[in-house]
Tab-separated table of C-alpha atoms and ligand atoms in Angstrom:
chain	number	residue	atom	x	y	z
A	1	MET	CA	82.157	21.022	166.863
A	2	PRO	CA	82.038	24.505	168.419
A	3	PHE	CA	84.924	23.847	170.846
A	4	GLU	CA	87.285	23.413	167.886
A	5	ARG	CA	87.257	27.175	167.456
A	6	VAL	CA	88.754	27.667	170.919
A	7	LEU	CA	92.452	27.710	170.045
A	8	GLY	CA	95.417	27.358	172.379
A	9	GLN	CA	93.436	26.377	175.501
A	10	PRO	CA	93.640	22.561	175.575
A	11	ALA	CA	93.338	22.215	179.374
A	12	ALA	CA	90.241	24.412	179.662
A	13	VAL	CA	88.566	22.743	176.674
A	14	ALA	CA	89.360	19.286	178.087
A	15	THR	CA	87.786	20.177	181.453
A	16	LEU	CA	84.583	21.382	179.807
A	17	THR	CA	84.220	18.665	177.198
A	18	ARG	CA	84.890	15.947	179.772
A	19	ALA	CA	82.125	17.320	182.002
A	20	LEU	CA	79.706	17.497	179.070
A	21	LEU	CA	80.496	13.987	177.827
A	22	ARG	CA	80.106	12.491	181.289
A	23	GLY	CA	76.915	14.425	181.922
A	24	LYS	CA	78.540	15.925	185.008
A	25	VAL	CA	78.300	19.614	184.297
A	26	HIS	CA	78.721	21.915	187.279
A	27	HIS	CA	75.987	24.541	187.589
A	28	ALA	CA	78.399	27.480	187.721
A	29	TYR	CA	81.844	27.963	186.241
A	30	ARG	CA	84.321	30.803	186.494
A	31	PHE	CA	86.542	31.207	183.430
A	32	GLU	CA	89.677	32.997	184.595
A	33	GLY	CA	92.392	34.399	182.370
A	34	PRO	CA	93.667	37.475	180.549
A	35	ASP	CA	91.491	39.381	178.092
A	36	GLY	CA	91.414	38.194	174.511
A	37	VAL	CA	92.398	34.559	175.042
A	38	GLY	CA	89.103	32.839	174.199
A	39	LYS	CA	87.078	32.806	177.425
A	40	GLU	CA	83.919	34.138	175.782
A	41	LEU	CA	84.374	31.926	172.731
A	42	ALA	CA	84.591	28.920	175.063
A	43	ALA	CA	81.531	30.076	177.013
A	44	VAL	CA	79.506	30.277	173.808
A	45	ALA	CA	80.723	26.823	172.714
A	46	PHE	CA	79.713	25.497	176.122
A	47	ALA	CA	76.284	27.123	175.772
A	48	GLN	CA	75.887	25.607	172.300
A	49	ALA	CA	76.541	22.144	173.736
A	50	LEU	CA	73.844	22.750	176.359
A	51	VAL	CA	71.139	23.992	173.956
A	52	CYS	CA	71.994	21.921	170.848
A	53	VAL	CA	69.097	20.035	169.278
A	54	GLY	CA	71.320	18.073	166.901
A	55	GLY	CA	71.831	15.243	169.369
A	56	VAL	CA	75.567	15.896	169.771
A	57	PRO	CA	76.732	16.094	173.426
A	58	LEU	CA	79.424	18.677	172.620
A	59	GLY	CA	77.109	20.654	170.325
A	60	CYS	CA	76.855	20.091	166.590
A	61	GLY	CA	77.464	23.717	165.637
A	62	ALA	CA	75.088	23.318	162.701
A	63	CYS	CA	71.547	23.023	164.081
A	64	ASP	CA	69.284	26.039	164.387
A	65	ALA	CA	69.842	26.242	168.170
A	66	CYS	CA	73.633	26.110	167.860
A	67	ARG	CA	73.601	28.799	165.202
A	68	ARG	CA	71.347	31.146	167.155
A	69	ALA	CA	73.462	30.622	170.288
A	70	GLU	CA	76.521	32.020	168.528
A	71	THR	CA	74.825	34.670	166.384
A	72	ARG	CA	74.392	38.102	167.977
A	73	SER	CA	71.506	40.432	167.223
A	74	GLU	CA	72.406	43.286	164.927
A	75	ARG	CA	70.784	45.952	167.053
A	76	ALA	CA	71.343	46.748	170.719
A	77	PRO	CA	71.411	44.823	172.915
A	78	VAL	CA	74.014	42.817	171.027
A	79	VAL	CA	73.282	39.452	172.605
A	80	PRO	CA	72.862	35.892	171.302
A	81	LEU	CA	69.671	35.343	169.291
A	82	HIS	CA	68.914	32.149	171.222
A	83	PRO	CA	66.574	33.142	174.069
A	84	ASP	CA	68.130	30.634	176.464
A	85	VAL	CA	71.676	31.945	176.057
A	86	ILE	CA	71.629	35.030	178.224
A	87	MET	CA	74.420	37.582	178.147
A	88	VAL	CA	75.229	39.818	181.098
A	89	GLY	CA	77.910	42.517	181.059
A	90	ARG	CA	78.511	46.169	181.752
A	91	ALA	CA	76.649	48.373	179.258
A	92	VAL	CA	75.451	45.387	177.217
A	93	TYR	CA	71.863	46.637	177.579
A	94	PRO	CA	70.716	50.167	176.727
A	95	PRO	CA	69.808	52.069	179.935
A	96	GLU	CA	66.094	52.132	179.067
A	97	LEU	CA	65.986	48.320	179.252
A	98	ILE	CA	67.484	48.186	182.738
A	99	GLY	CA	65.591	50.845	184.603
A	100	GLY	CA	67.360	53.873	183.133
A	101	LYS	CA	70.636	53.025	184.815
A	102	LYS	CA	73.751	54.047	182.897
A	103	GLU	CA	76.471	51.525	183.624
A	104	SER	CA	79.677	53.512	183.266
A	105	SER	CA	81.783	51.529	185.692
A	106	GLU	CA	79.874	48.494	186.905
A	107	ILE	CA	77.217	45.921	186.144
A	108	SER	CA	74.170	47.202	187.988
A	109	VAL	CA	71.880	45.240	190.253
A	110	GLU	CA	69.050	46.362	187.934
A	111	GLN	CA	70.625	44.433	185.084
A	112	VAL	CA	70.967	41.306	187.208
A	113	ARG	CA	67.350	41.631	188.367
A	114	ARG	CA	65.858	42.271	184.954
A	115	VAL	CA	68.065	40.100	182.795
A	116	VAL	CA	68.911	37.191	185.092
A	117	LEU	CA	66.474	36.868	187.994
A	118	THR	CA	63.345	37.234	185.856
A	119	ARG	CA	64.632	34.517	183.536
A	120	VAL	CA	65.903	31.937	185.980
A	121	ALA	CA	62.560	32.045	187.794
A	122	TYR	CA	61.077	30.234	184.788
A	123	PRO	CA	62.060	27.179	182.779
A	124	PRO	CA	64.059	27.678	179.585
A	125	HIS	CA	62.075	29.110	176.644
A	126	GLU	CA	62.771	26.298	174.219
A	127	ALA	CA	65.945	24.398	175.076
A	128	ARG	CA	66.612	21.793	177.763
A	129	ASN	CA	68.848	24.255	179.511
A	130	GLN	CA	69.477	27.944	179.911
A	131	VAL	CA	72.956	29.417	180.155
A	132	ILE	CA	73.838	32.774	181.672
A	133	ILE	CA	77.192	34.191	180.574
A	134	VAL	CA	78.553	37.054	182.696
A	135	ARG	CA	81.207	39.006	180.812
A	136	GLY	CA	83.679	40.917	183.005
A	137	ALA	CA	82.275	39.449	186.238
A	138	GLU	CA	84.732	41.585	188.240
A	139	GLU	CA	82.577	44.568	187.263
A	140	LEU	CA	79.500	43.298	189.120
A	141	SER	CA	78.534	45.870	191.735
A	142	VAL	CA	78.349	44.524	195.277
A	143	SER	CA	74.550	44.511	195.198
A	144	ALA	CA	74.547	42.899	191.741
A	145	ALA	CA	76.912	40.172	192.968
A	146	ASN	CA	74.717	39.605	196.011
A	147	ALA	CA	71.615	39.340	193.845
A	148	LEU	CA	73.368	36.801	191.656
A	149	LEU	CA	74.630	34.902	194.655
A	150	LYS	CA	71.137	33.744	195.652
A	151	THR	CA	70.661	31.893	192.390
A	152	LEU	CA	74.197	30.509	192.560
A	153	GLU	CA	73.452	29.168	196.030
A	154	GLU	CA	70.241	27.431	195.054
A	155	PRO	CA	70.974	26.030	191.629
A	156	LYS	CA	67.984	24.953	189.587
A	157	SER	CA	68.437	22.015	187.320
A	158	GLY	CA	68.890	23.124	183.740
A	159	THR	CA	70.265	26.548	184.669
A	160	TYR	CA	73.992	27.105	184.138
A	161	PHE	CA	76.232	30.068	184.810
A	162	VAL	CA	79.569	30.972	183.282
A	163	LEU	CA	81.353	33.949	184.849
A	164	LEU	CA	84.180	35.381	182.748
A	165	THR	CA	86.892	37.370	184.472
A	166	SER	CA	90.421	38.635	183.960
A	167	GLN	CA	90.581	39.690	187.615
A	168	PRO	CA	89.342	36.786	189.740
A	169	GLU	CA	90.961	38.301	192.831
A	170	VAL	CA	88.395	41.116	192.717
A	171	LEU	CA	85.407	38.743	192.951
A	172	MET	CA	83.698	38.279	196.302
A	173	ASP	CA	84.754	35.113	198.114
A	174	THR	CA	81.148	33.979	198.276
A	175	ILE	CA	80.923	34.153	194.463
A	176	LYS	CA	84.221	32.315	194.106
A	177	SER	CA	83.229	29.543	196.467
A	178	ARG	CA	80.042	28.880	194.436
A	179	THR	CA	81.792	28.709	191.067
A	180	LEU	CA	84.232	26.193	189.670
A	181	PRO	CA	87.393	27.763	188.222
A	182	VAL	CA	88.550	26.945	184.692
A	183	ARG	CA	91.842	28.605	183.827
A	184	PHE	CA	92.711	30.162	180.481
A	185	GLY	CA	96.337	31.099	179.817
A	186	PRO	CA	97.924	33.603	177.445
A	187	LEU	CA	97.832	32.315	173.865
A	188	PRO	CA	101.053	30.949	172.391
A	189	ASP	CA	102.532	32.967	169.505
A	190	ASP	CA	101.664	30.343	166.892
A	191	VAL	CA	97.978	30.619	167.816
A	192	LEU	CA	98.185	34.423	167.590
A	193	ARG	CA	99.797	34.067	164.176
A	194	THR	CA	96.951	31.781	163.069
A	195	VAL	CA	94.366	34.311	164.302
A	196	LEU	CA	96.131	37.220	162.545
A	197	ARG	CA	96.482	35.234	159.319
A	198	GLY	CA	92.795	34.348	159.541
A	199	ARG	CA	92.013	38.084	159.579
A	200	GLY	CA	94.068	38.671	156.462
A	201	ILE	CA	96.924	40.579	158.133
A	202	ALA	CA	99.991	40.923	155.877
A	203	GLU	CA	102.512	38.143	156.462
A	204	GLU	CA	105.459	40.514	157.105
A	205	ARG	CA	103.648	42.138	160.069
A	206	ILE	CA	102.485	38.936	161.718
A	207	ASP	CA	105.592	38.062	163.744
A	208	SER	CA	106.010	41.504	165.304
A	209	LEU	CA	102.268	41.831	166.032
A	210	ALA	CA	102.229	38.429	167.726
A	211	ALA	CA	105.265	39.415	169.816
A	212	LEU	CA	103.626	42.691	170.859
A	213	ALA	CA	100.325	41.144	171.853
A	214	GLY	CA	101.473	39.399	175.018
A	215	GLY	CA	99.311	36.342	174.392
A	216	SER	CA	96.073	38.206	173.713
A	217	ALA	CA	94.294	37.766	170.383
A	218	SER	CA	92.230	40.921	170.895
A	219	ALA	CA	95.393	42.952	171.586
A	220	ALA	CA	97.054	41.491	168.478
A	221	LEU	CA	94.103	42.518	166.318
A	222	GLU	CA	94.035	45.946	167.876
A	223	PHE	CA	97.742	46.446	167.222
A	224	ALA	CA	97.027	45.402	163.649
A	225	ASP	CA	94.641	48.347	163.237
A	226	PRO	CA	96.751	50.834	161.233
A	227	GLU	CA	95.106	53.968	162.609
A	228	ARG	CA	95.658	52.988	166.224
A	229	SER	CA	99.211	51.849	165.623
A	230	LEU	CA	100.094	55.174	163.963
A	231	VAL	CA	98.897	57.156	166.989
A	232	ARG	CA	100.753	54.723	169.236
A	233	GLU	CA	103.967	55.200	167.284
A	234	GLU	CA	103.594	58.946	167.733
A	235	PHE	CA	103.192	58.449	171.478
A	236	VAL	CA	106.309	56.290	171.699
A	237	ARG	CA	108.305	58.729	169.563
A	238	GLY	CA	107.167	61.700	171.683
A	239	LEU	CA	108.083	59.901	174.874
A	240	LEU	CA	111.576	59.002	173.654
A	241	GLU	CA	112.070	62.595	172.513
A	242	ALA	CA	111.212	63.821	176.025
A	243	VAL	CA	113.748	61.341	177.412
A	244	ARG	CA	116.459	62.805	175.163
A	245	SER	CA	115.572	66.472	175.842
A	246	PRO	CA	117.420	68.234	178.664
A	247	GLY	CA	115.575	69.057	181.902
A	248	LEU	CA	112.237	67.767	183.140
A	249	GLY	CA	110.084	70.366	181.348
A	250	PRO	CA	109.601	68.278	178.211
A	251	ALA	CA	108.769	65.218	180.341
A	252	ILE	CA	105.972	67.042	182.135
A	253	ALA	CA	104.713	68.681	178.949
A	254	PHE	CA	104.601	65.309	177.215
A	255	ALA	CA	102.941	63.553	180.165
A	256	GLU	CA	100.211	66.164	180.374
A	257	GLY	CA	99.702	66.514	176.649
A	258	GLY	CA	96.312	65.238	175.559
A	259	GLU	CA	93.570	63.147	177.073
A	260	ARG	CA	94.779	59.580	176.973
A	261	GLU	CA	92.671	56.668	177.958
A	262	ARG	CA	94.336	54.475	180.577
A	263	GLY	CA	93.991	51.198	178.638
A	264	TRP	CA	95.431	52.869	175.584
A	265	VAL	CA	98.423	54.195	177.551
A	266	VAL	CA	99.054	50.717	178.946
A	267	GLU	CA	99.007	49.222	175.434
A	268	SER	CA	101.288	51.924	174.091
A	269	LEU	CA	103.754	51.437	176.927
A	270	GLY	CA	103.580	47.726	176.107
A	271	ALA	CA	104.753	48.621	172.599
A	272	LEU	CA	107.609	50.654	174.077
A	273	ALA	CA	108.572	47.763	176.361
A	274	THR	CA	108.771	45.509	173.318
A	275	THR	CA	111.093	48.001	171.612
A	276	PHE	CA	113.472	47.788	174.557
A	277	VAL	CA	113.278	43.984	174.645
A	278	ASP	CA	114.209	43.899	170.955
A	279	GLN	CA	117.130	46.264	171.619
A	280	ALA	CA	118.282	44.157	174.565
A	281	ARG	CA	118.135	41.041	172.409
A	282	GLU	CA	120.107	42.658	169.583
A	283	HIS	CA	122.785	44.016	171.914
A	284	ALA	CA	123.037	40.710	173.747
A	285	ALA	CA	123.416	38.857	170.455
A	286	SER	CA	126.338	41.083	169.509
A	287	GLY	CA	127.795	40.768	173.023
A	288	SER	CA	127.331	44.481	173.681
A	289	PRO	CA	127.129	45.622	177.310
A	290	ARG	CA	124.333	47.953	176.176
A	291	ALA	CA	122.031	44.947	176.486
A	292	ARG	CA	121.965	45.640	180.209
A	293	VAL	CA	120.850	49.257	179.731
A	294	ALA	CA	118.046	48.180	177.410
A	295	ALA	CA	116.945	45.575	179.953
A	296	GLU	CA	116.888	48.270	182.662
A	297	ARG	CA	114.701	50.433	180.501
A	298	TYR	CA	112.399	47.553	179.812
A	299	ALA	CA	112.012	46.962	183.567
A	300	LEU	CA	111.233	50.647	184.125
A	301	VAL	CA	108.468	50.568	181.504
A	302	VAL	CA	106.987	47.382	182.956
A	303	ASP	CA	106.963	49.005	186.401
A	304	ALA	CA	105.154	52.016	184.929
A	305	ILE	CA	102.543	49.735	183.336
A	306	ASP	CA	102.054	48.034	186.689
A	307	ALA	CA	101.666	51.399	188.416
A	308	ILE	CA	99.010	52.563	185.943
A	309	GLU	CA	97.148	49.285	186.197
A	310	ARG	CA	97.146	49.625	189.967
A	311	ASN	CA	95.129	52.805	189.505
A	312	GLY	CA	98.023	55.241	189.293
A	313	GLN	CA	97.378	58.480	187.450
A	314	ALA	CA	98.650	57.994	183.935
A	315	ALA	CA	100.111	61.525	183.567
A	316	LEU	CA	102.056	61.260	186.827
A	317	VAL	CA	103.360	57.809	186.032
A	318	ILE	CA	104.420	58.884	182.527
A	319	SER	CA	106.384	61.909	183.759
A	320	GLY	CA	108.016	59.714	186.423
A	321	LEU	CA	108.857	57.141	183.752
A	322	VAL	CA	110.454	59.760	181.485
A	323	ALA	CA	112.543	60.985	184.447
A	324	SER	CA	113.765	57.500	185.339
A	325	LEU	CA	114.466	56.645	181.688
A	326	LYS	CA	116.556	59.842	181.556
A	327	ALA	CA	118.450	58.646	184.635
A	328	ALA	CA	118.917	55.212	183.059
A	329	ARG	CA	120.425	56.928	180.003
A	330	GLN	CA	123.263	58.212	182.173
A	331	LEU	CA	123.946	54.666	183.312
A	332	ARG	CA	127.135	53.175	182.170
A	333	PRO	CA	126.958	49.597	181.079
A	334	GLY	CA	128.962	48.389	184.096
A	335	THR	CA	126.932	50.011	186.891
A	336	PRO	CA	124.583	48.004	189.081
A	337	PRO	CA	120.928	47.985	188.063
A	338	VAL	CA	118.555	50.658	189.374
A	339	VAL	CA	115.557	48.386	189.037
A	340	ARG	CA	115.369	44.705	189.697
A	341	VAL	CA	113.378	42.017	188.047
A	342	SER	CA	109.908	43.190	187.145
A	343	ARG	CA	106.804	41.664	188.653
A	344	ARG	CA	105.613	40.041	185.454
B	401	ZN	ZN1	73.520	21.858	167.475
């Protein structure tokens, strides 16, 4: 059954399978949770159950409909082959298919009009139901969300929506009140290890990759990519070198060196944070007071990650981080902390 592939999310899977088995499926769900924890996988499994022709309420996973629901077309747009499983998301469709609009930062109202509204006006092509999956629903533009809202307000039987989001707080209240939340948590390390093993990652790297990934399977796989991890190591090494160098010149030079994508910086700082956690753990195990200094540094990095995620300019935050890590270096193990418990 398709839901068996959704690992480490027993509560979410139970909510969905119960609704399907009882025939009490809500017309619109909102899958909330961090990136890379199985929201889209669960949405596809849910869609398979709703279009299956194998006579299995939770989807058989083997019939032609189930297979086309989970198979994506090889050419753009990369969407499910089943015509009644409709994928919406920023830049999923080439601009020429959605009125020439290039979606660099949001899902346009043109996409919602052309991909969703034209479809929900008619019955499903071949299945009993049609399912619209909105990836990254927080990226819906205001007009796109409003266009979608009309169909969410007047649900037609046989039409189901699944909105996927890692930032539910960004969604309009009207969208939230029309959708039923299903929560997805970070994946436990043993699930991450299973995913990494399934991708053939070398056994000796699995534990550290799982620890780095912060509960996200997509982050774990990205960390596993040797090219990316090499560049990340260079970043971490460069940053620590700037911390050790005298004066603030090296900090600024490092912070401004090179175009770095925000998400990449956040991931790389995550790797640095893990280094400090490991140090703190080692020092604590040996009873060394240096554990405290490592914990301080960890908190500083986490604060920097927070600042970047809250739309701070990466270069500014990095130079500030190098400066405060320098200050933390002067700390003696007995002094009171400069930073308190982090927000995460
Ligand atoms: Zn089936």
